[in-house]
Tab-separated table of C-alpha atoms in Angstrom:
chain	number	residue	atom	x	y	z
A	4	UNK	CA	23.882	45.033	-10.999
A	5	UNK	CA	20.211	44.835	-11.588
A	6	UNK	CA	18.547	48.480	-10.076
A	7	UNK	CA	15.082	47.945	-11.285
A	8	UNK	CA	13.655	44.248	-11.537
A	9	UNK	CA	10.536	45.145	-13.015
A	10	UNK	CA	11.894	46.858	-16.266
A	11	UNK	CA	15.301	44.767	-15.885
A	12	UNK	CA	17.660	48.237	-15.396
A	13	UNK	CA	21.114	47.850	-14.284
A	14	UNK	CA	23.528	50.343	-13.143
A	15	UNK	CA	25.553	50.189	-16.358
A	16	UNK	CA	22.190	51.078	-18.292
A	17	UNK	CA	21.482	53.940	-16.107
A	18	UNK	CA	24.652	55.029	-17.023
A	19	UNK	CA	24.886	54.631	-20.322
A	20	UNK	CA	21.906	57.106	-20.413
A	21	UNK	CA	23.391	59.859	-18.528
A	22	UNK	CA	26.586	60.016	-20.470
A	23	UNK	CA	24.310	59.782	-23.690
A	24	UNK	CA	21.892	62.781	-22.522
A	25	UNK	CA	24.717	65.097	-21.721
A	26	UNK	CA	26.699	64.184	-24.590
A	27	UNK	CA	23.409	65.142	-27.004
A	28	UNK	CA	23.105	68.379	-24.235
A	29	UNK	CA	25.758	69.471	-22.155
A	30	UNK	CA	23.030	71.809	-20.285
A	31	UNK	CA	20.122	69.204	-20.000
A	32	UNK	CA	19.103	68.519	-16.299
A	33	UNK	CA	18.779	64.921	-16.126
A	34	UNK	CA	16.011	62.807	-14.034
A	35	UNK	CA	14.817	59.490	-13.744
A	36	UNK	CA	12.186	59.977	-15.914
A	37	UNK	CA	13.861	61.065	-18.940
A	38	UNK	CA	16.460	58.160	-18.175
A	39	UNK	CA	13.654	55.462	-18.197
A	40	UNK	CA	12.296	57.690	-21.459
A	41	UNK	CA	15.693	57.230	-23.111
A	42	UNK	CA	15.554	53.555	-22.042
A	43	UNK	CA	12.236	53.285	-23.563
A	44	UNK	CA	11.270	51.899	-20.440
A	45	UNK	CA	8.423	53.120	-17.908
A	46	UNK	CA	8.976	52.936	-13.536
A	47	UNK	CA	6.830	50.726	-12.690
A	48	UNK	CA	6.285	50.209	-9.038
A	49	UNK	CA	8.532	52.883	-7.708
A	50	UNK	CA	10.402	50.369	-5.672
A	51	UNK	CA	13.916	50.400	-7.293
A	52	UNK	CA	13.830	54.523	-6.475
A	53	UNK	CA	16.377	55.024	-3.974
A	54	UNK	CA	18.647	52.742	-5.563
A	55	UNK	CA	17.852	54.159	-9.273
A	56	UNK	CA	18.616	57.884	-7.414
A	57	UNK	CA	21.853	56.441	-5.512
A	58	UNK	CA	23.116	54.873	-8.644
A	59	UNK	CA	22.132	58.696	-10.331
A	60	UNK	CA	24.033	60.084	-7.524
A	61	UNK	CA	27.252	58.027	-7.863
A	62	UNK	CA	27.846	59.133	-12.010
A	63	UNK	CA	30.478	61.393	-12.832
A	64	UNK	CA	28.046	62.810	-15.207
A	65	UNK	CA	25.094	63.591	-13.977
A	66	UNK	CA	26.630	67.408	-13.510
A	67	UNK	CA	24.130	69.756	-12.088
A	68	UNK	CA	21.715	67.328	-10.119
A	69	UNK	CA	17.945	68.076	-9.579
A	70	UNK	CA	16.827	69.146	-5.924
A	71	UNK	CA	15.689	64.997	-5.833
A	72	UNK	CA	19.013	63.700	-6.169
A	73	UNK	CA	20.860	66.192	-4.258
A	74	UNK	CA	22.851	65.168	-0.755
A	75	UNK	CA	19.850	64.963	2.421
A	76	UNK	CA	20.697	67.031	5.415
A	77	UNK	CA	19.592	66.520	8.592
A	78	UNK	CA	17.845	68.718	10.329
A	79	UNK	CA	18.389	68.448	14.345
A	80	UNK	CA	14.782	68.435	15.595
A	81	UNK	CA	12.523	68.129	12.308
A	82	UNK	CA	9.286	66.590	11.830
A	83	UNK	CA	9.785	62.948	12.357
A	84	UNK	CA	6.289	62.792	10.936
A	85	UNK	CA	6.809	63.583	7.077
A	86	UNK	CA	4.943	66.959	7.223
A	87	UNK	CA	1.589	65.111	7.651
A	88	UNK	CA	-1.058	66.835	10.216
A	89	UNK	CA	-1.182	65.484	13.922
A	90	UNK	CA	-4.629	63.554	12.964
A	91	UNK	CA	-3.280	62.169	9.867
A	92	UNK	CA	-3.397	58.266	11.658
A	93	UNK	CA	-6.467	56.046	13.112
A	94	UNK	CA	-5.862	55.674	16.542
A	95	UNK	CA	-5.590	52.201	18.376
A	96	UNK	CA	-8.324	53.271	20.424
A	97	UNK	CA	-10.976	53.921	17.513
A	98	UNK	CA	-9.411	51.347	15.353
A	99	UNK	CA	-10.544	48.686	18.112
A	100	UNK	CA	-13.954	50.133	18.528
């Protein structure tokens, strides 16, 4: 399956990667960017992420996984608003004027 379009990634590339890196270092901690770097590819539009990450997620390889890739929780009652200020949003109002 094709993860990232622009750079033509599948899921069997991705990997193919990750069992490389920790075969060469049993220690490494792996990301996307040093798996596009051992591709010898660049991200390009950042659109493929949660399914590059997912894919990440899902190899038995991966071993100790970077605070990016590990499992969400939910928090009951967080910020529905992404940690931006209130003000962070033109309002309708002023937008209009």
């Amino acid at each position: 399956m094709i993860v990232c379009h622009c750079t033509q990634i599948s899921d069997h590339d991705i990997r193919a990667a990750i069992d490389w890196m920790r075969a060469a270092d049993p220690r490494t901690i792996i990301t996307p960017g040093k798996i596009y770097h051992a591709l010898g590819k660049r991200a390009d539009c950042g659109g493929c992420m949660p399914l590059f990450l997912d894919t990440m997620r899902q190899s038995d390889s991966l071993g100790i996984a970077p605070p990016i890739l590990r499992a969400k929780t939910t928090s009951a009652g967080g910020p529905t608003h992404e940690g931006r200020r209130q003000g962070h949003r033109v309002s309708k109002r002023r937008a209009a004027v």
